[in-house]
Amino acid sequence: MLKTTLLKATEASGKILQQYFDGPFEVSSKSTVNDLVTEVDKKSETAIIATIRENYPDHFILSEEVGEIKTSSSTKWIIDPIDGTVNYANGIPICCVSIGVEQDGEMILGAVYNPFMNELFVAEKGKGATLNNKPIHVSTKTEVAKSCLVTGFPYKWEEGTNNPAVVFERIIKQGIPVRRLGSAAIDLCWVACGRFDGFYEHHLQAWDAAAGFLIVEEAGGKVTDYSGNRYSPYQKELLATNGLIHSALQDLVNGK
Ligand code: IPD
């Protein structure tokens, strides 16, 4: 039932993303001038919440644009109505809807759907991860030096010894390819299906990674913060790998 609702909400959102992709639609700024929200994020969010509410009027909701809709329920839906909004606003079809379901503090279900590539990633706690219904697995590369990585950068710059530019420079100076797709949820799913061997980002929000981190774990990968603690969507740092390059990438990120 939860999964059926999750898939229905994902599909409803995907249709909206496709319908409005060619524009025109309103775009406005949030925390910084380039932290964008479009009219379509809001339409997608409304459709997702309406679908959830048909079956679960009392579930807790945490969604990027409306924030928290608090209830006493132990089931929480964590929603990014468009992950990759900057891409969407620029007509770049690397964007998706991402929805995770948390129960009693544990992520139990997640779905990420990029309607432009017709790729639906789904994971269920303990039952593996799939791409368009076919089981997926992380890559088997063992050397970070031969890996293909992906990262993202914040809209609001934070200085610091290991800021995103410093880490990026450290890795690319070793000649390691690092891509920047612009959607953390897709980055995670592409680690899960073995296209990337690792992903790191300094500052994510719960909705960016709630579904994707379960998809990576269920595909056999490892997701932690930069200190190696199991990832929680309620803190900012994320390091996701195939497991085999995890400690080597963690050392690179931390400058060790
Ligand atoms: C953003 C994307 C991007 C990441 C940013 C996120 P949004 O989410 O996931 O890849 O680098 O940190 O904010 O704003 O498009 O939902």
Short mmCIF file of C-alpha atoms and ligand atoms in Angstrom, two decimals:
data_model
loop_
_atom_site.label_atom_id
_atom_site.label_comp_id
_atom_site.label_asym_id
_atom_site.label_seq_id
_atom_site.Cartn_x
_atom_site.Cartn_y
_atom_site.Cartn_z
CA MET A 1 0.00 0.00 0.00
CA LEU A 2 2.76 2.47 0.97
CA LYS A 3 4.72 1.45 -2.11
CA THR A 4 1.68 1.76 -4.39
CA THR A 5 1.07 5.28 -3.11
CA LEU A 6 4.76 6.12 -3.49
CA LEU A 7 4.76 5.01 -7.11
CA LYS A 8 1.49 6.79 -7.85
CA ALA A 9 2.86 10.05 -6.40
CA THR A 10 6.10 9.66 -8.35
CA GLU A 11 4.23 9.07 -11.58
CA ALA A 12 1.93 12.06 -11.02
CA SER A 13 4.95 14.28 -10.46
CA GLY A 14 6.80 12.89 -13.49
CA LYS A 15 3.89 13.79 -15.75
CA ILE A 16 3.92 17.36 -14.46
CA LEU A 17 7.68 17.69 -14.96
CA GLN A 18 7.26 16.58 -18.57
CA GLN A 19 4.17 18.67 -19.25
CA TYR A 20 5.78 22.00 -18.31
CA PHE A 21 9.39 21.31 -19.33
CA ASP A 22 9.33 23.51 -22.44
CA GLY A 23 7.91 26.42 -20.43
CA PRO A 24 7.08 29.15 -19.94
CA PHE A 25 6.91 28.94 -16.16
CA GLU A 26 7.68 31.29 -13.31
CA VAL A 27 11.08 31.04 -11.65
CA SER A 28 12.05 32.73 -8.39
CA SER A 29 14.96 32.73 -5.97
CA LYS A 30 15.06 31.34 -2.44
CA SER A 31 18.10 31.52 -0.10
CA THR A 32 20.39 32.94 -2.79
CA VAL A 33 19.82 34.30 -6.29
CA ASN A 34 20.60 30.92 -7.88
CA ASP A 35 18.77 28.75 -5.36
CA LEU A 36 15.69 28.48 -7.53
CA VAL A 37 12.11 27.40 -7.23
CA THR A 38 9.81 27.18 -10.23
CA GLU A 39 6.07 27.14 -10.52
CA VAL A 40 6.51 23.50 -11.57
CA ASP A 41 8.19 22.52 -8.26
CA LYS A 42 5.04 23.75 -6.56
CA LYS A 43 2.67 21.97 -8.96
CA SER A 44 4.64 18.76 -8.56
CA GLU A 45 4.64 19.09 -4.78
CA THR A 46 0.88 19.72 -4.68
CA ALA A 47 0.19 16.62 -6.78
CA ILE A 48 2.50 14.44 -4.64
CA ILE A 49 0.97 15.59 -1.36
CA ALA A 50 -2.58 15.18 -2.70
CA THR A 51 -1.77 11.60 -3.75
CA ILE A 52 -0.32 10.78 -0.33
CA ARG A 53 -3.25 12.40 1.45
CA GLU A 54 -5.80 10.24 -0.46
CA ASN A 55 -4.55 7.23 1.52
CA TYR A 56 -2.68 8.71 4.44
CA PRO A 57 -4.34 11.88 5.70
CA ASP A 58 -2.34 11.84 8.94
CA HIS A 59 1.21 11.05 7.81
CA PHE A 60 4.04 13.50 8.58
CA ILE A 61 5.34 15.33 5.51
CA LEU A 62 8.67 17.07 4.96
CA SER A 63 8.81 18.64 1.53
CA GLU A 64 11.26 21.10 -0.01
CA GLU A 65 8.87 23.92 -0.79
CA VAL A 66 6.20 23.68 1.94
CA GLY A 67 8.56 22.47 4.68
CA GLU A 68 7.19 20.36 7.51
CA ILE A 69 3.56 19.36 7.81
CA LYS A 70 3.88 17.91 11.29
CA THR A 71 1.63 15.21 12.68
CA SER A 72 2.08 12.62 15.43
CA SER A 73 2.46 9.84 12.84
CA SER A 74 5.66 7.76 12.91
CA THR A 75 5.62 7.66 9.10
CA LYS A 76 7.26 10.59 7.35
CA TRP A 77 7.32 11.31 3.62
CA ILE A 78 10.43 13.25 2.57
CA ILE A 79 9.81 14.91 -0.77
CA ASP A 80 11.85 16.78 -3.35
CA PRO A 81 9.30 17.72 -6.02
CA ILE A 82 12.12 18.56 -8.45
CA ASP A 83 15.69 17.68 -7.60
CA GLY A 84 17.81 19.55 -10.09
CA THR A 85 15.65 22.66 -10.21
CA VAL A 86 18.43 24.75 -11.77
CA ASN A 87 18.70 22.17 -14.56
CA TYR A 88 14.93 22.16 -14.99
CA ALA A 89 14.77 25.95 -15.17
CA ASN A 90 17.45 25.91 -17.88
CA GLY A 91 15.87 23.15 -19.95
CA ILE A 92 18.50 20.58 -18.97
CA PRO A 93 16.74 17.22 -18.67
CA ILE A 94 18.82 15.96 -15.73
CA CYS A 95 16.27 16.32 -13.00
CA CYS A 96 13.85 14.12 -11.14
CA VAL A 97 11.31 13.72 -8.42
CA SER A 98 12.60 12.11 -5.24
CA ILE A 99 10.43 10.69 -2.46
CA GLY A 100 11.57 8.75 0.60
CA VAL A 101 9.40 7.15 3.27
CA GLU A 102 10.74 7.01 6.80
CA GLN A 103 9.16 4.90 9.52
CA ASP A 104 10.20 5.19 13.17
CA GLY A 105 13.33 7.04 12.09
CA GLU A 106 14.40 4.43 9.47
CA MET A 107 14.16 4.98 5.73
CA ILE A 108 12.08 2.07 4.43
CA LEU A 109 11.16 3.08 0.89
CA GLY A 110 12.53 5.39 -1.75
CA ALA A 111 11.81 6.29 -5.35
CA VAL A 112 13.62 8.61 -7.74
CA TYR A 113 12.17 9.18 -11.20
CA ASN A 114 13.75 11.06 -14.08
CA PRO A 115 10.91 11.22 -16.62
CA PHE A 116 13.22 12.58 -19.34
CA MET A 117 15.29 9.41 -19.37
CA ASN A 118 12.34 7.29 -18.31
CA GLU A 119 14.38 5.98 -15.38
CA LEU A 120 12.59 4.93 -12.22
CA PHE A 121 14.80 3.87 -9.33
CA VAL A 122 13.09 2.21 -6.36
CA ALA A 123 14.37 0.66 -3.14
CA GLU A 124 12.67 -1.07 -0.29
CA LYS A 125 14.54 -1.68 2.96
CA GLY A 126 15.96 -5.21 2.93
CA LYS A 127 14.60 -5.99 -0.54
CA GLY A 128 17.18 -4.45 -2.87
CA ALA A 129 17.06 -1.67 -5.42
CA THR A 130 15.77 -1.61 -8.97
CA LEU A 131 15.96 0.52 -12.10
CA ASN A 132 12.79 0.14 -14.15
CA ASN A 133 12.01 -3.04 -12.20
CA LYS A 134 15.39 -4.68 -12.85
CA PRO A 135 17.75 -5.26 -9.89
CA ILE A 136 20.75 -2.93 -9.76
CA HIS A 137 24.12 -3.14 -8.04
CA VAL A 138 26.95 -0.76 -7.32
CA SER A 139 30.20 -1.00 -9.31
CA THR A 140 33.05 -3.33 -8.44
CA LYS A 141 35.96 -0.92 -8.85
CA THR A 142 38.47 -1.15 -6.05
CA GLU A 143 40.78 1.78 -6.78
CA VAL A 144 39.73 5.36 -6.23
CA ALA A 145 42.44 6.40 -8.71
CA LYS A 146 40.53 4.58 -11.47
CA SER A 147 37.07 5.67 -10.33
CA CYS A 148 34.53 7.95 -11.93
CA LEU A 149 33.13 10.30 -9.31
CA VAL A 150 30.39 12.90 -9.07
CA THR A 151 29.83 15.84 -6.76
CA GLY A 152 27.71 18.94 -6.29
CA PHE A 153 28.39 22.47 -5.09
CA PRO A 154 26.33 24.66 -2.75
CA TYR A 155 24.53 27.84 -3.85
CA LYS A 156 25.83 29.57 -0.75
CA TRP A 157 29.61 29.50 -0.37
CA GLU A 158 31.17 28.39 2.90
CA GLU A 159 34.89 28.88 3.44
CA GLY A 160 36.79 26.33 5.48
CA THR A 161 39.83 24.09 5.28
CA ASN A 162 38.02 21.39 3.32
CA ASN A 163 35.58 23.53 1.40
CA PRO A 164 34.10 22.13 -1.86
CA ALA A 165 36.67 23.88 -4.09
CA VAL A 166 39.62 22.58 -2.06
CA VAL A 167 38.32 19.01 -2.14
CA PHE A 168 37.48 19.21 -5.84
CA GLU A 169 40.97 20.53 -6.64
CA ARG A 170 42.61 17.82 -4.54
CA ILE A 171 40.76 15.09 -6.44
CA ILE A 172 41.06 16.47 -9.98
CA LYS A 173 44.78 17.16 -9.44
CA GLN A 174 45.14 13.38 -9.23
CA GLY A 175 43.52 13.13 -12.65
CA ILE A 176 40.39 11.48 -11.27
CA PRO A 177 37.25 12.35 -13.27
CA VAL A 178 34.63 14.20 -11.21
CA ARG A 179 31.30 15.00 -12.87
CA ARG A 180 28.69 17.56 -11.73
CA LEU A 181 25.19 16.63 -12.88
CA GLY A 182 23.18 19.06 -10.74
CA SER A 183 20.85 16.59 -9.03
CA ALA A 184 22.00 14.85 -5.87
CA ALA A 185 19.18 12.30 -6.13
CA ILE A 186 20.31 11.29 -9.63
CA ASP A 187 23.96 11.29 -8.51
CA LEU A 188 23.06 8.77 -5.81
CA CYS A 189 21.03 6.59 -8.16
CA TRP A 190 23.88 6.56 -10.66
CA VAL A 191 26.18 5.31 -7.89
CA ALA A 192 23.56 2.66 -7.11
CA CYS A 193 23.51 1.37 -10.69
CA GLY A 194 27.29 1.48 -11.10
CA ARG A 195 27.65 4.44 -13.50
CA PHE A 196 29.58 6.30 -10.82
CA ASP A 197 31.81 4.71 -8.19
CA GLY A 198 31.37 7.48 -5.67
CA PHE A 199 29.55 10.71 -4.85
CA TYR A 200 30.27 13.31 -2.22
CA GLU A 201 28.65 16.62 -1.39
CA HIS A 202 29.25 19.04 1.48
CA HIS A 203 25.83 20.45 2.13
CA LEU A 204 22.63 18.62 1.29
CA GLN A 205 19.11 18.84 2.62
CA ALA A 206 17.07 15.84 3.77
CA TRP A 207 14.88 15.86 0.64
CA ASP A 208 17.89 15.79 -1.73
CA ALA A 209 19.12 12.44 -0.45
CA ALA A 210 16.39 10.68 1.59
CA ALA A 211 15.36 8.31 -1.22
CA GLY A 212 18.73 8.10 -2.97
CA PHE A 213 20.72 7.02 0.06
CA LEU A 214 18.42 4.02 0.62
CA ILE A 215 18.71 3.18 -3.10
CA VAL A 216 22.53 3.15 -2.81
CA GLU A 217 22.48 1.03 0.36
CA GLU A 218 20.02 -1.43 -1.12
CA ALA A 219 22.18 -1.68 -4.24
CA GLY A 220 25.06 -2.82 -2.03
CA GLY A 221 26.79 0.53 -1.55
CA LYS A 222 27.84 2.49 1.51
CA VAL A 223 26.58 5.93 2.55
CA THR A 224 28.13 7.90 5.43
CA ASP A 225 28.95 11.40 6.54
CA TYR A 226 32.54 12.59 6.05
CA SER A 227 33.58 11.00 9.37
CA GLY A 228 32.36 7.57 8.32
CA ASN A 229 29.19 7.52 10.45
CA ARG A 230 26.13 6.01 8.79
CA TYR A 231 24.39 8.75 6.82
CA SER A 232 21.39 10.52 8.27
CA PRO A 233 19.34 12.84 6.02
CA TYR A 234 19.27 15.33 8.90
CA GLN A 235 22.93 16.30 8.62
CA LYS A 236 24.63 17.96 5.70
CA GLU A 237 27.60 15.88 4.50
CA LEU A 238 27.20 12.84 2.31
CA LEU A 239 29.70 10.32 0.99
CA ALA A 240 28.25 7.46 -1.07
CA THR A 241 30.33 4.81 -2.77
CA ASN A 242 30.36 1.22 -3.96
CA GLY A 243 31.82 0.41 -0.52
CA LEU A 244 35.13 -0.72 -1.99
CA ILE A 245 36.59 2.78 -2.47
CA HIS A 246 34.84 4.28 0.55
CA SER A 247 37.73 4.75 2.95
CA ALA A 248 40.07 5.94 0.18
CA LEU A 249 37.56 8.54 -1.00
CA GLN A 250 36.83 9.53 2.59
CA ASP A 251 40.55 10.20 3.09
CA LEU A 252 40.68 12.29 -0.09
CA VAL A 253 37.64 14.32 0.94
CA ASN A 254 39.12 14.92 4.38
CA GLY A 255 42.61 15.66 3.04
CA LYS A 256 44.29 12.76 4.86
C1 IPD B 1 20.04 20.67 -5.47
C2 IPD B 1 20.64 19.56 -6.30
C3 IPD B 1 22.11 19.82 -6.57
C4 IPD B 1 22.89 19.98 -5.28
C5 IPD B 1 22.27 21.08 -4.44
C6 IPD B 1 20.80 20.80 -4.18
P1 IPD B 1 17.43 21.24 -5.78
O1 IPD B 1 18.70 20.38 -5.15
O2 IPD B 1 20.48 18.31 -5.68
O3 IPD B 1 22.72 18.74 -7.24
O4 IPD B 1 24.21 20.32 -5.60
O5 IPD B 1 22.98 21.11 -3.21
O6 IPD B 1 20.24 21.86 -3.45
O7 IPD B 1 17.57 22.62 -5.23
O8 IPD B 1 17.60 21.20 -7.23
O9 IPD B 1 16.25 20.48 -5.28
#
